[in-house]
């Protein structure tokens, strides 16, 4: 719900512009990364994922970039729409292991119409 | 396909009361998870299960117990609720990591308030 968004970094973007949400991950052994979108009052929804053998992956209006050298992940949203307003989480994990994903604290995206 | 269903959606407890949160998934997923979400803290893993009859501790397991008696259900129990357990609880499920390229599927959460 709304209380989830308190104290989160916030990115405000004009409708139609491109959005870039950044995430720094901590575990050098992580080789699997996922972006989730969470709308108010709902559970997180899968957006896109990427494995460490790639540095870029594209979906519908979204692109994930991975920079393993500096342990950085970004989510780019093209032509941002009001429906994109939500909290975005990155998650990291080890693809071949049994250890669960670790989630970042999230970034709130606010689209200005 | 309902996906991941959590019940109840809302609950208010008094300190010391007990309750069980139910999670059900119809995707035949092996793995199931319970997370809590607090303002500014992101999602923190409480317990998880890699298969029927197995459970494991996550990052913040204290004060909670879980059971996975059936593959499709994962129960989260609070034996003696405390105000610090006021949170939004999310259940998730997935195929085993490493066998299938399958991210977590989440339910819509249970908002718990402990007074």
mmCIF file with all atom_site columns, C-alpha atoms in Angstrom:
data_model
loop_
_atom_site.group_PDB
_atom_site.id
_atom_site.type_symbol
_atom_site.label_atom_id
_atom_site.label_alt_id
_atom_site.label_comp_id
_atom_site.label_asym_id
_atom_site.label_entity_id
_atom_site.label_seq_id
_atom_site.pdbx_PDB_ins_code
_atom_site.Cartn_x
_atom_site.Cartn_y
_atom_site.Cartn_z
_atom_site.occupancy
_atom_site.B_iso_or_equiv
_atom_site.pdbx_formal_charge
_atom_site.auth_seq_id
_atom_site.auth_comp_id
_atom_site.auth_asym_id
_atom_site.auth_atom_id
_atom_site.pdbx_PDB_model_num
ATOM 1   C CA . UNK A 1 1   ? 0.000  0.000   0.000   1.00 0.00 ? 1   UNK A CA 1
ATOM 2   C CA . UNK A 1 2   ? 0.974  3.641   0.175   1.00 0.00 ? 2   UNK A CA 1
ATOM 3   C CA . UNK A 1 3   ? 2.935  3.159   3.390   1.00 0.00 ? 3   UNK A CA 1
ATOM 4   C CA . UNK A 1 4   ? 5.438  1.005   1.492   1.00 0.00 ? 4   UNK A CA 1
ATOM 5   C CA . UNK A 1 5   ? 6.690  4.078   -0.331  1.00 0.00 ? 5   UNK A CA 1
ATOM 6   C CA . UNK A 1 6   ? 7.709  6.107   2.697   1.00 0.00 ? 6   UNK A CA 1
ATOM 7   C CA . UNK A 1 7   ? 11.388 7.100   2.736   1.00 0.00 ? 7   UNK A CA 1
ATOM 8   C CA . UNK A 1 8   ? 12.055 5.641   -0.705  1.00 0.00 ? 8   UNK A CA 1
ATOM 9   C CA . UNK A 1 9   ? 14.134 7.433   -3.324  1.00 0.00 ? 9   UNK A CA 1
ATOM 10  C CA . UNK A 1 10  ? 11.742 9.012   -5.786  1.00 0.00 ? 10  UNK A CA 1
ATOM 11  C CA . UNK A 1 11  ? 12.141 9.661   -9.477  1.00 0.00 ? 11  UNK A CA 1
ATOM 12  C CA . UNK A 1 12  ? 9.714  12.109  -11.079 1.00 0.00 ? 12  UNK A CA 1
ATOM 13  C CA . UNK A 1 13  ? 9.386  11.937  -14.848 1.00 0.00 ? 13  UNK A CA 1
ATOM 14  C CA . UNK A 1 14  ? 7.250  13.780  -17.365 1.00 0.00 ? 14  UNK A CA 1
ATOM 15  C CA . UNK A 1 15  ? 4.808  11.625  -19.292 1.00 0.00 ? 15  UNK A CA 1
ATOM 16  C CA . UNK A 1 16  ? 6.349  10.601  -22.588 1.00 0.00 ? 16  UNK A CA 1
ATOM 17  C CA . UNK A 1 17  ? 9.944  10.956  -21.394 1.00 0.00 ? 17  UNK A CA 1
ATOM 18  C CA . UNK A 1 18  ? 12.254 8.017   -20.784 1.00 0.00 ? 18  UNK A CA 1
ATOM 19  C CA . UNK A 1 19  ? 12.894 6.834   -17.216 1.00 0.00 ? 19  UNK A CA 1
ATOM 20  C CA . UNK A 1 20  ? 16.068 5.308   -15.839 1.00 0.00 ? 20  UNK A CA 1
ATOM 21  C CA . UNK A 1 21  ? 15.974 3.552   -12.490 1.00 0.00 ? 21  UNK A CA 1
ATOM 22  C CA . UNK A 1 22  ? 19.286 2.458   -11.011 1.00 0.00 ? 22  UNK A CA 1
ATOM 23  C CA . UNK A 1 23  ? 20.277 -0.307  -8.653  1.00 0.00 ? 23  UNK A CA 1
ATOM 24  C CA . UNK A 1 24  ? 23.597 -1.233  -7.089  1.00 0.00 ? 24  UNK A CA 1
ATOM 25  C CA . UNK A 1 25  ? 23.990 -4.847  -6.064  1.00 0.00 ? 25  UNK A CA 1
ATOM 26  C CA . UNK A 1 26  ? 26.337 -6.190  -3.451  1.00 0.00 ? 26  UNK A CA 1
ATOM 27  C CA . UNK A 1 27  ? 27.209 -9.834  -4.116  1.00 0.00 ? 27  UNK A CA 1
ATOM 28  C CA . UNK A 1 28  ? 29.934 -10.458 -6.690  1.00 0.00 ? 28  UNK A CA 1
ATOM 29  C CA . UNK A 1 29  ? 28.685 -14.041 -7.001  1.00 0.00 ? 29  UNK A CA 1
ATOM 30  C CA . UNK A 1 30  ? 25.221 -12.935 -8.144  1.00 0.00 ? 30  UNK A CA 1
ATOM 31  C CA . UNK A 1 31  ? 24.538 -13.901 -11.722 1.00 0.00 ? 31  UNK A CA 1
ATOM 32  C CA . UNK A 1 32  ? 20.812 -13.434 -12.036 1.00 0.00 ? 32  UNK A CA 1
ATOM 33  C CA . UNK A 1 33  ? 18.947 -10.153 -11.722 1.00 0.00 ? 33  UNK A CA 1
ATOM 34  C CA . UNK A 1 34  ? 15.280 -9.260  -11.860 1.00 0.00 ? 34  UNK A CA 1
ATOM 35  C CA . UNK A 1 35  ? 13.243 -6.076  -11.901 1.00 0.00 ? 35  UNK A CA 1
ATOM 36  C CA . UNK A 1 36  ? 9.836  -5.978  -10.250 1.00 0.00 ? 36  UNK A CA 1
ATOM 37  C CA . UNK A 1 37  ? 7.091  -3.361  -10.331 1.00 0.00 ? 37  UNK A CA 1
ATOM 38  C CA . UNK A 1 38  ? 4.811  -2.871  -7.346  1.00 0.00 ? 38  UNK A CA 1
ATOM 39  C CA . UNK A 1 39  ? 1.645  -0.816  -7.656  1.00 0.00 ? 39  UNK A CA 1
ATOM 40  C CA . UNK A 1 40  ? -0.164 0.468   -4.607  1.00 0.00 ? 40  UNK A CA 1
ATOM 41  C CA . UNK A 1 41  ? -1.979 -2.276  -2.722  1.00 0.00 ? 41  UNK A CA 1
ATOM 42  C CA . UNK A 1 42  ? -0.590 -5.074  -4.877  1.00 0.00 ? 42  UNK A CA 1
ATOM 43  C CA . UNK A 1 43  ? 2.220  -7.578  -4.803  1.00 0.00 ? 43  UNK A CA 1
ATOM 44  C CA . UNK A 1 44  ? 5.378  -7.108  -6.888  1.00 0.00 ? 44  UNK A CA 1
ATOM 45  C CA . UNK A 1 45  ? 5.048  -8.071  -10.558 1.00 0.00 ? 45  UNK A CA 1
ATOM 46  C CA . UNK A 1 46  ? 7.844  -9.408  -12.709 1.00 0.00 ? 46  UNK A CA 1
ATOM 47  C CA . UNK A 1 47  ? 9.042  -6.988  -15.392 1.00 0.00 ? 47  UNK A CA 1
ATOM 48  C CA . UNK A 1 48  ? 12.251 -8.352  -16.858 1.00 0.00 ? 48  UNK A CA 1
ATOM 49  C CA . UNK A 1 49  ? 15.267 -10.395 -15.879 1.00 0.00 ? 49  UNK A CA 1
ATOM 50  C CA . UNK A 1 50  ? 18.839 -10.818 -17.062 1.00 0.00 ? 50  UNK A CA 1
ATOM 51  C CA . UNK A 1 51  ? 21.645 -13.282 -16.509 1.00 0.00 ? 51  UNK A CA 1
ATOM 52  C CA . UNK A 1 52  ? 25.246 -12.239 -16.120 1.00 0.00 ? 52  UNK A CA 1
ATOM 53  C CA . UNK A 1 53  ? 26.269 -13.621 -19.502 1.00 0.00 ? 53  UNK A CA 1
ATOM 54  C CA . UNK A 1 54  ? 24.400 -10.665 -21.017 1.00 0.00 ? 54  UNK A CA 1
ATOM 55  C CA . UNK A 1 55  ? 24.836 -6.934  -20.514 1.00 0.00 ? 55  UNK A CA 1
ATOM 56  C CA . UNK A 1 56  ? 21.551 -5.842  -22.073 1.00 0.00 ? 56  UNK A CA 1
ATOM 57  C CA . UNK A 1 57  ? 18.116 -7.284  -22.493 1.00 0.00 ? 57  UNK A CA 1
ATOM 58  C CA . UNK A 1 58  ? 15.046 -5.681  -24.006 1.00 0.00 ? 58  UNK A CA 1
ATOM 59  C CA . UNK A 1 59  ? 11.379 -6.191  -23.409 1.00 0.00 ? 59  UNK A CA 1
ATOM 60  C CA . UNK A 1 60  ? 8.312  -4.244  -24.355 1.00 0.00 ? 60  UNK A CA 1
ATOM 61  C CA . UNK A 1 61  ? 9.222  -0.595  -23.629 1.00 0.00 ? 61  UNK A CA 1
ATOM 62  C CA . UNK A 1 62  ? 11.752 -1.744  -21.031 1.00 0.00 ? 62  UNK A CA 1
ATOM 63  C CA . UNK A 1 63  ? 15.478 -2.410  -21.206 1.00 0.00 ? 63  UNK A CA 1
ATOM 64  C CA . UNK A 1 64  ? 17.697 -3.747  -18.455 1.00 0.00 ? 64  UNK A CA 1
ATOM 65  C CA . UNK A 1 65  ? 21.411 -2.951  -18.508 1.00 0.00 ? 65  UNK A CA 1
ATOM 66  C CA . UNK A 1 66  ? 23.951 -4.834  -16.433 1.00 0.00 ? 66  UNK A CA 1
ATOM 67  C CA . UNK A 1 67  ? 27.437 -3.581  -15.622 1.00 0.00 ? 67  UNK A CA 1
ATOM 68  C CA . UNK A 1 68  ? 29.210 -6.338  -13.725 1.00 0.00 ? 68  UNK A CA 1
ATOM 69  C CA . UNK A 1 69  ? 32.406 -4.336  -13.372 1.00 0.00 ? 69  UNK A CA 1
ATOM 70  C CA . UNK A 1 70  ? 30.783 -1.811  -11.043 1.00 0.00 ? 70  UNK A CA 1
ATOM 71  C CA . UNK A 1 71  ? 27.942 -4.107  -9.896  1.00 0.00 ? 71  UNK A CA 1
ATOM 72  C CA . UNK A 1 72  ? 25.258 -1.863  -11.305 1.00 0.00 ? 72  UNK A CA 1
ATOM 73  C CA . UNK A 1 73  ? 21.884 -2.593  -12.827 1.00 0.00 ? 73  UNK A CA 1
ATOM 74  C CA . UNK A 1 74  ? 19.502 -0.186  -14.493 1.00 0.00 ? 74  UNK A CA 1
ATOM 75  C CA . UNK A 1 75  ? 15.963 -0.317  -15.814 1.00 0.00 ? 75  UNK A CA 1
ATOM 76  C CA . UNK A 1 76  ? 15.056 1.957   -18.682 1.00 0.00 ? 76  UNK A CA 1
ATOM 77  C CA . UNK A 1 77  ? 11.411 2.624   -19.470 1.00 0.00 ? 77  UNK A CA 1
ATOM 78  C CA . UNK A 1 78  ? 10.697 4.214   -22.829 1.00 0.00 ? 78  UNK A CA 1
ATOM 79  C CA . UNK A 1 79  ? 7.897  6.744   -23.306 1.00 0.00 ? 79  UNK A CA 1
ATOM 80  C CA . UNK A 1 80  ? 6.853  6.639   -19.659 1.00 0.00 ? 80  UNK A CA 1
ATOM 81  C CA . UNK A 1 81  ? 3.112  6.488   -19.072 1.00 0.00 ? 81  UNK A CA 1
ATOM 82  C CA . UNK A 1 82  ? 0.977  7.293   -16.005 1.00 0.00 ? 82  UNK A CA 1
ATOM 83  C CA . UNK A 1 83  ? 0.441  3.541   -15.547 1.00 0.00 ? 83  UNK A CA 1
ATOM 84  C CA . UNK A 1 84  ? 4.161  3.175   -14.960 1.00 0.00 ? 84  UNK A CA 1
ATOM 85  C CA . UNK A 1 85  ? 3.864  5.005   -11.644 1.00 0.00 ? 85  UNK A CA 1
ATOM 86  C CA . UNK A 1 86  ? 4.856  2.458   -9.014  1.00 0.00 ? 86  UNK A CA 1
ATOM 87  C CA . UNK A 1 87  ? 7.696  1.304   -6.794  1.00 0.00 ? 87  UNK A CA 1
ATOM 88  C CA . UNK A 1 88  ? 10.413 -0.587  -8.671  1.00 0.00 ? 88  UNK A CA 1
ATOM 89  C CA . UNK A 1 89  ? 12.623 -3.199  -7.015  1.00 0.00 ? 89  UNK A CA 1
ATOM 90  C CA . UNK A 1 90  ? 15.726 -4.899  -8.274  1.00 0.00 ? 90  UNK A CA 1
ATOM 91  C CA . UNK A 1 91  ? 16.655 -8.342  -6.981  1.00 0.00 ? 91  UNK A CA 1
ATOM 92  C CA . UNK A 1 92  ? 19.861 -10.347 -7.248  1.00 0.00 ? 92  UNK A CA 1
ATOM 93  C CA . UNK A 1 93  ? 20.558 -14.028 -6.910  1.00 0.00 ? 93  UNK A CA 1
ATOM 94  C CA . UNK A 1 94  ? 22.624 -17.001 -7.918  1.00 0.00 ? 94  UNK A CA 1
ATOM 95  C CA . UNK A 1 95  ? 20.889 -18.746 -10.795 1.00 0.00 ? 95  UNK A CA 1
ATOM 96  C CA . UNK A 1 96  ? 22.240 -22.213 -10.151 1.00 0.00 ? 96  UNK A CA 1
ATOM 97  C CA . UNK A 1 97  ? 21.915 -22.139 -6.391  1.00 0.00 ? 97  UNK A CA 1
ATOM 98  C CA . UNK A 1 98  ? 19.169 -22.685 -3.864  1.00 0.00 ? 98  UNK A CA 1
ATOM 99  C CA . UNK A 1 99  ? 19.620 -19.391 -2.077  1.00 0.00 ? 99  UNK A CA 1
ATOM 100 C CA . UNK A 1 100 ? 16.661 -17.034 -2.416  1.00 0.00 ? 100 UNK A CA 1
ATOM 101 C CA . UNK A 1 101 ? 16.769 -13.724 -4.201  1.00 0.00 ? 101 UNK A CA 1
ATOM 102 C CA . UNK A 1 102 ? 17.818 -10.617 -2.279  1.00 0.00 ? 102 UNK A CA 1
ATOM 103 C CA . UNK A 1 103 ? 15.724 -7.521  -2.937  1.00 0.00 ? 103 UNK A CA 1
ATOM 104 C CA . UNK A 1 104 ? 16.792 -3.899  -2.993  1.00 0.00 ? 104 UNK A CA 1
ATOM 105 C CA . UNK A 1 105 ? 14.851 -1.264  -1.067  1.00 0.00 ? 105 UNK A CA 1
ATOM 106 C CA . UNK A 1 106 ? 13.052 0.101   -4.120  1.00 0.00 ? 106 UNK A CA 1
ATOM 107 C CA . UNK A 1 107 ? 12.625 3.355   -6.036  1.00 0.00 ? 107 UNK A CA 1
ATOM 108 C CA . UNK A 1 108 ? 9.334  5.168   -6.445  1.00 0.00 ? 108 UNK A CA 1
ATOM 109 C CA . UNK A 1 109 ? 8.608  6.351   -9.988  1.00 0.00 ? 109 UNK A CA 1
ATOM 110 C CA . UNK A 1 110 ? 6.140  9.195   -10.224 1.00 0.00 ? 110 UNK A CA 1
ATOM 111 C CA . UNK A 1 111 ? 4.875  10.112  -13.696 1.00 0.00 ? 111 UNK A CA 1
ATOM 112 C CA . UNK A 1 112 ? 3.742  13.680  -14.183 1.00 0.00 ? 112 UNK A CA 1
ATOM 113 C CA . UNK A 1 113 ? 0.940  13.967  -16.714 1.00 0.00 ? 113 UNK A CA 1
ATOM 114 C CA . UNK B 2 1   ? -5.233 -19.874 -12.996 1.00 0.00 ? 1   UNK B CA 1
ATOM 115 C CA . UNK B 2 2   ? -5.463 -17.827 -9.807  1.00 0.00 ? 2   UNK B CA 1
ATOM 116 C CA . UNK B 2 3   ? -1.675 -17.690 -9.326  1.00 0.00 ? 3   UNK B CA 1
ATOM 117 C CA . UNK B 2 4   ? -0.752 -16.984 -5.703  1.00 0.00 ? 4   UNK B CA 1
ATOM 118 C CA . UNK B 2 5   ? -3.634 -16.363 -3.306  1.00 0.00 ? 5   UNK B CA 1
ATOM 119 C CA . UNK B 2 6   ? -3.207 -15.020 0.209   1.00 0.00 ? 6   UNK B CA 1
ATOM 120 C CA . UNK B 2 7   ? -5.802 -15.027 2.970   1.00 0.00 ? 7   UNK B CA 1
ATOM 121 C CA . UNK B 2 8   ? -6.785 -12.962 4.827   1.00 0.00 ? 8   UNK B CA 1
ATOM 122 C CA . UNK B 2 9   ? -6.176 -9.613  3.106   1.00 0.00 ? 9   UNK B CA 1
ATOM 123 C CA . UNK B 2 10  ? -6.342 -7.607  6.329   1.00 0.00 ? 10  UNK B CA 1
ATOM 124 C CA . UNK B 2 11  ? -6.113 -8.474  9.994   1.00 0.00 ? 11  UNK B CA 1
ATOM 125 C CA . UNK B 2 12  ? -5.831 -6.622  13.288  1.00 0.00 ? 12  UNK B CA 1
ATOM 126 C CA . UNK B 2 13  ? -4.413 -8.492  16.271  1.00 0.00 ? 13  UNK B CA 1
ATOM 127 C CA . UNK B 2 14  ? -3.804 -7.604  19.868  1.00 0.00 ? 14  UNK B CA 1
ATOM 128 C CA . UNK B 2 15  ? -0.372 -8.157  21.355  1.00 0.00 ? 15  UNK B CA 1
ATOM 129 C CA . UNK B 2 16  ? 0.005  -11.791 22.374  1.00 0.00 ? 16  UNK B CA 1
ATOM 130 C CA . UNK B 2 17  ? -2.649 -13.171 20.047  1.00 0.00 ? 17  UNK B CA 1
ATOM 131 C CA . UNK B 2 18  ? -1.830 -15.822 17.475  1.00 0.00 ? 18  UNK B CA 1
ATOM 132 C CA . UNK B 2 19  ? -2.800 -16.222 13.864  1.00 0.00 ? 19  UNK B CA 1
ATOM 133 C CA . UNK B 2 20  ? -1.981 -18.108 10.689  1.00 0.00 ? 20  UNK B CA 1
ATOM 134 C CA . UNK B 2 21  ? -1.610 -16.608 7.242   1.00 0.00 ? 21  UNK B CA 1
ATOM 135 C CA . UNK B 2 22  ? -2.426 -18.912 4.367   1.00 0.00 ? 22  UNK B CA 1
ATOM 136 C CA . UNK B 2 23  ? -0.788 -18.923 0.957   1.00 0.00 ? 23  UNK B CA 1
ATOM 137 C CA . UNK B 2 24  ? -1.981 -21.098 -1.899  1.00 0.00 ? 24  UNK B CA 1
ATOM 138 C CA . UNK B 2 25  ? -0.526 -21.419 -5.410  1.00 0.00 ? 25  UNK B CA 1
ATOM 139 C CA . UNK B 2 26  ? -1.907 -23.313 -8.391  1.00 0.00 ? 26  UNK B CA 1
ATOM 140 C CA . UNK B 2 27  ? 1.174  -23.199 -10.627 1.00 0.00 ? 27  UNK B CA 1
ATOM 141 C CA . UNK B 2 28  ? 2.736  -26.430 -9.343  1.00 0.00 ? 28  UNK B CA 1
ATOM 142 C CA . UNK B 2 29  ? 5.742  -24.478 -8.087  1.00 0.00 ? 29  UNK B CA 1
ATOM 143 C CA . UNK B 2 30  ? 8.274  -26.241 -5.902  1.00 0.00 ? 30  UNK B CA 1
ATOM 144 C CA . UNK B 2 31  ? 9.565  -23.179 -4.064  1.00 0.00 ? 31  UNK B CA 1
ATOM 145 C CA . UNK B 2 32  ? 7.480  -20.928 -1.816  1.00 0.00 ? 32  UNK B CA 1
ATOM 146 C CA . UNK B 2 33  ? 8.468  -17.897 0.255   1.00 0.00 ? 33  UNK B CA 1
ATOM 147 C CA . UNK B 2 34  ? 7.155  -15.538 2.901   1.00 0.00 ? 34  UNK B CA 1
ATOM 148 C CA . UNK B 2 35  ? 8.360  -11.930 2.897   1.00 0.00 ? 35  UNK B CA 1
ATOM 149 C CA . UNK B 2 36  ? 7.512  -8.933  5.012   1.00 0.00 ? 36  UNK B CA 1
ATOM 150 C CA . UNK B 2 37  ? 7.543  -5.405  3.662   1.00 0.00 ? 37  UNK B CA 1
ATOM 151 C CA . UNK B 2 38  ? 8.028  -2.359  5.856   1.00 0.00 ? 38  UNK B CA 1
ATOM 152 C CA . UNK B 2 39  ? 8.375  1.316   4.843   1.00 0.00 ? 39  UNK B CA 1
ATOM 153 C CA . UNK B 2 40  ? 11.842 1.987   3.466   1.00 0.00 ? 40  UNK B CA 1
ATOM 154 C CA . UNK B 2 41  ? 12.989 -1.587  4.098   1.00 0.00 ? 41  UNK B CA 1
ATOM 155 C CA . UNK B 2 42  ? 12.088 -3.348  0.876   1.00 0.00 ? 42  UNK B CA 1
ATOM 156 C CA . UNK B 2 43  ? 11.190 -7.028  0.986   1.00 0.00 ? 43  UNK B CA 1
ATOM 157 C CA . UNK B 2 44  ? 12.779 -9.128  3.692   1.00 0.00 ? 44  UNK B CA 1
ATOM 158 C CA . UNK B 2 45  ? 12.626 -12.904 3.610   1.00 0.00 ? 45  UNK B CA 1
ATOM 159 C CA . UNK B 2 46  ? 11.106 -14.573 6.681   1.00 0.00 ? 46  UNK B CA 1
ATOM 160 C CA . UNK B 2 47  ? 11.070 -18.269 5.764   1.00 0.00 ? 47  UNK B CA 1
ATOM 161 C CA . UNK B 2 48  ? 11.031 -20.274 2.583   1.00 0.00 ? 48  UNK B CA 1
ATOM 162 C CA . UNK B 2 49  ? 10.448 -23.815 1.391   1.00 0.00 ? 49  UNK B CA 1
ATOM 163 C CA . UNK B 2 50  ? 12.125 -25.723 -1.428  1.00 0.00 ? 50  UNK B CA 1
ATOM 164 C CA . UNK B 2 51  ? 9.546  -28.489 -1.431  1.00 0.00 ? 51  UNK B CA 1
ATOM 165 C CA . UNK B 2 52  ? 6.728  -30.206 0.402   1.00 0.00 ? 52  UNK B CA 1
ATOM 166 C CA . UNK B 2 53  ? 7.712  -30.993 3.971   1.00 0.00 ? 53  UNK B CA 1
ATOM 167 C CA . UNK B 2 54  ? 10.799 -28.741 3.989   1.00 0.00 ? 54  UNK B CA 1
ATOM 168 C CA . UNK B 2 55  ? 11.287 -25.231 5.364   1.00 0.00 ? 55  UNK B CA 1
ATOM 169 C CA . UNK B 2 56  ? 14.255 -22.958 5.914   1.00 0.00 ? 56  UNK B CA 1
ATOM 170 C CA . UNK B 2 57  ? 14.936 -19.683 7.701   1.00 0.00 ? 57  UNK B CA 1
ATOM 171 C CA . UNK B 2 58  ? 15.362 -16.449 5.838   1.00 0.00 ? 58  UNK B CA 1
ATOM 172 C CA . UNK B 2 59  ? 16.705 -13.094 6.924   1.00 0.00 ? 59  UNK B CA 1
ATOM 173 C CA . UNK B 2 60  ? 14.132 -12.296 9.667   1.00 0.00 ? 60  UNK B CA 1
ATOM 174 C CA . UNK B 2 61  ? 12.659 -15.583 10.966  1.00 0.00 ? 61  UNK B CA 1
ATOM 175 C CA . UNK B 2 62  ? 12.282 -14.764 14.682  1.00 0.00 ? 62  UNK B CA 1
ATOM 176 C CA . UNK B 2 63  ? 8.714  -14.779 15.965  1.00 0.00 ? 63  UNK B CA 1
ATOM 177 C CA . UNK B 2 64  ? 7.388  -16.749 13.005  1.00 0.00 ? 64  UNK B CA 1
ATOM 178 C CA . UNK B 2 65  ? 6.868  -20.391 12.157  1.00 0.00 ? 65  UNK B CA 1
ATOM 179 C CA . UNK B 2 66  ? 5.939  -22.000 8.855   1.00 0.00 ? 66  UNK B CA 1
ATOM 180 C CA . UNK B 2 67  ? 4.649  -25.292 7.524   1.00 0.00 ? 67  UNK B CA 1
ATOM 181 C CA . UNK B 2 68  ? 4.512  -26.817 4.047   1.00 0.00 ? 68  UNK B CA 1
ATOM 182 C CA . UNK B 2 69  ? 2.365  -29.911 4.423   1.00 0.00 ? 69  UNK B CA 1
ATOM 183 C CA . UNK B 2 70  ? 1.091  -29.740 0.857   1.00 0.00 ? 70  UNK B CA 1
ATOM 184 C CA . UNK B 2 71  ? 2.980  -28.570 -2.206  1.00 0.00 ? 71  UNK B CA 1
ATOM 185 C CA . UNK B 2 72  ? 0.414  -25.919 -3.038  1.00 0.00 ? 72  UNK B CA 1
ATOM 186 C CA . UNK B 2 73  ? 0.127  -24.384 0.446   1.00 0.00 ? 73  UNK B CA 1
ATOM 187 C CA . UNK B 2 74  ? 2.558  -22.495 2.662   1.00 0.00 ? 74  UNK B CA 1
ATOM 188 C CA . UNK B 2 75  ? 1.392  -21.345 6.086   1.00 0.00 ? 75  UNK B CA 1
ATOM 189 C CA . UNK B 2 76  ? 2.948  -18.557 8.157   1.00 0.00 ? 76  UNK B CA 1
ATOM 190 C CA . UNK B 2 77  ? 2.193  -18.572 11.865  1.00 0.00 ? 77  UNK B CA 1
ATOM 191 C CA . UNK B 2 78  ? 2.591  -15.939 14.544  1.00 0.00 ? 78  UNK B CA 1
ATOM 192 C CA . UNK B 2 79  ? 2.380  -17.613 17.953  1.00 0.00 ? 79  UNK B CA 1
ATOM 193 C CA . UNK B 2 80  ? 2.415  -14.449 20.063  1.00 0.00 ? 80  UNK B CA 1
ATOM 194 C CA . UNK B 2 81  ? 2.025  -11.311 17.988  1.00 0.00 ? 81  UNK B CA 1
ATOM 195 C CA . UNK B 2 82  ? 4.053  -8.211  18.803  1.00 0.00 ? 82  UNK B CA 1
ATOM 196 C CA . UNK B 2 83  ? 3.665  -4.613  17.527  1.00 0.00 ? 83  UNK B CA 1
ATOM 197 C CA . UNK B 2 84  ? 6.991  -5.037  15.683  1.00 0.00 ? 84  UNK B CA 1
ATOM 198 C CA . UNK B 2 85  ? 5.240  -7.579  13.476  1.00 0.00 ? 85  UNK B CA 1
ATOM 199 C CA . UNK B 2 86  ? 2.924  -4.940  12.066  1.00 0.00 ? 86  UNK B CA 1
ATOM 200 C CA . UNK B 2 87  ? 3.723  -5.157  8.375   1.00 0.00 ? 87  UNK B CA 1
ATOM 201 C CA . UNK B 2 88  ? 2.523  -6.215  4.956   1.00 0.00 ? 88  UNK B CA 1
ATOM 202 C CA . UNK B 2 89  ? 3.219  -9.882  4.344   1.00 0.00 ? 89  UNK B CA 1
ATOM 203 C CA . UNK B 2 90  ? 3.760  -11.289 0.875   1.00 0.00 ? 90  UNK B CA 1
ATOM 204 C CA . UNK B 2 91  ? 3.852  -14.868 -0.232  1.00 0.00 ? 91  UNK B CA 1
ATOM 205 C CA . UNK B 2 92  ? 5.632  -15.874 -3.426  1.00 0.00 ? 92  UNK B CA 1
ATOM 206 C CA . UNK B 2 93  ? 6.311  -19.034 -5.373  1.00 0.00 ? 93  UNK B CA 1
ATOM 207 C CA . UNK B 2 94  ? 8.660  -20.131 -8.133  1.00 0.00 ? 94  UNK B CA 1
ATOM 208 C CA . UNK B 2 95  ? 10.066 -23.080 -9.978  1.00 0.00 ? 95  UNK B CA 1
ATOM 209 C CA . UNK B 2 96  ? 13.432 -24.219 -8.649  1.00 0.00 ? 96  UNK B CA 1
ATOM 210 C CA . UNK B 2 97  ? 16.173 -21.795 -9.535  1.00 0.00 ? 97  UNK B CA 1
ATOM 211 C CA . UNK B 2 98  ? 18.655 -23.273 -11.954 1.00 0.00 ? 98  UNK B CA 1
ATOM 212 C CA . UNK B 2 99  ? 16.189 -25.676 -13.548 1.00 0.00 ? 99  UNK B CA 1
ATOM 213 C CA . UNK B 2 100 ? 13.778 -23.228 -15.030 1.00 0.00 ? 100 UNK B CA 1
ATOM 214 C CA . UNK B 2 101 ? 14.259 -19.572 -15.817 1.00 0.00 ? 101 UNK B CA 1
ATOM 215 C CA . UNK B 2 102 ? 11.414 -18.647 -13.514 1.00 0.00 ? 102 UNK B CA 1
ATOM 216 C CA . UNK B 2 103 ? 11.151 -15.528 -11.369 1.00 0.00 ? 103 UNK B CA 1
ATOM 217 C CA . UNK B 2 104 ? 9.008  -15.252 -8.263  1.00 0.00 ? 104 UNK B CA 1
ATOM 218 C CA . UNK B 2 105 ? 5.249  -14.852 -8.530  1.00 0.00 ? 105 UNK B CA 1
ATOM 219 C CA . UNK B 2 106 ? 3.751  -12.840 -5.691  1.00 0.00 ? 106 UNK B CA 1
ATOM 220 C CA . UNK B 2 107 ? 0.371  -12.706 -4.015  1.00 0.00 ? 107 UNK B CA 1
ATOM 221 C CA . UNK B 2 108 ? -1.295 -9.378  -3.237  1.00 0.00 ? 108 UNK B CA 1
ATOM 222 C CA . UNK B 2 109 ? -0.324 -9.343  0.394   1.00 0.00 ? 109 UNK B CA 1
ATOM 223 C CA . UNK B 2 110 ? -1.820 -9.446  3.872   1.00 0.00 ? 110 UNK B CA 1
ATOM 224 C CA . UNK B 2 111 ? -1.810 -6.215  5.848   1.00 0.00 ? 111 UNK B CA 1
ATOM 225 C CA . UNK B 2 112 ? -1.357 -7.062  9.531   1.00 0.00 ? 112 UNK B CA 1
ATOM 226 C CA . UNK B 2 113 ? -1.640 -4.573  12.367  1.00 0.00 ? 113 UNK B CA 1
ATOM 227 C CA . UNK B 2 114 ? -0.713 -5.570  15.909  1.00 0.00 ? 114 UNK B CA 1
ATOM 228 C CA . UNK B 2 115 ? -1.940 -3.194  18.618  1.00 0.00 ? 115 UNK B CA 1
#
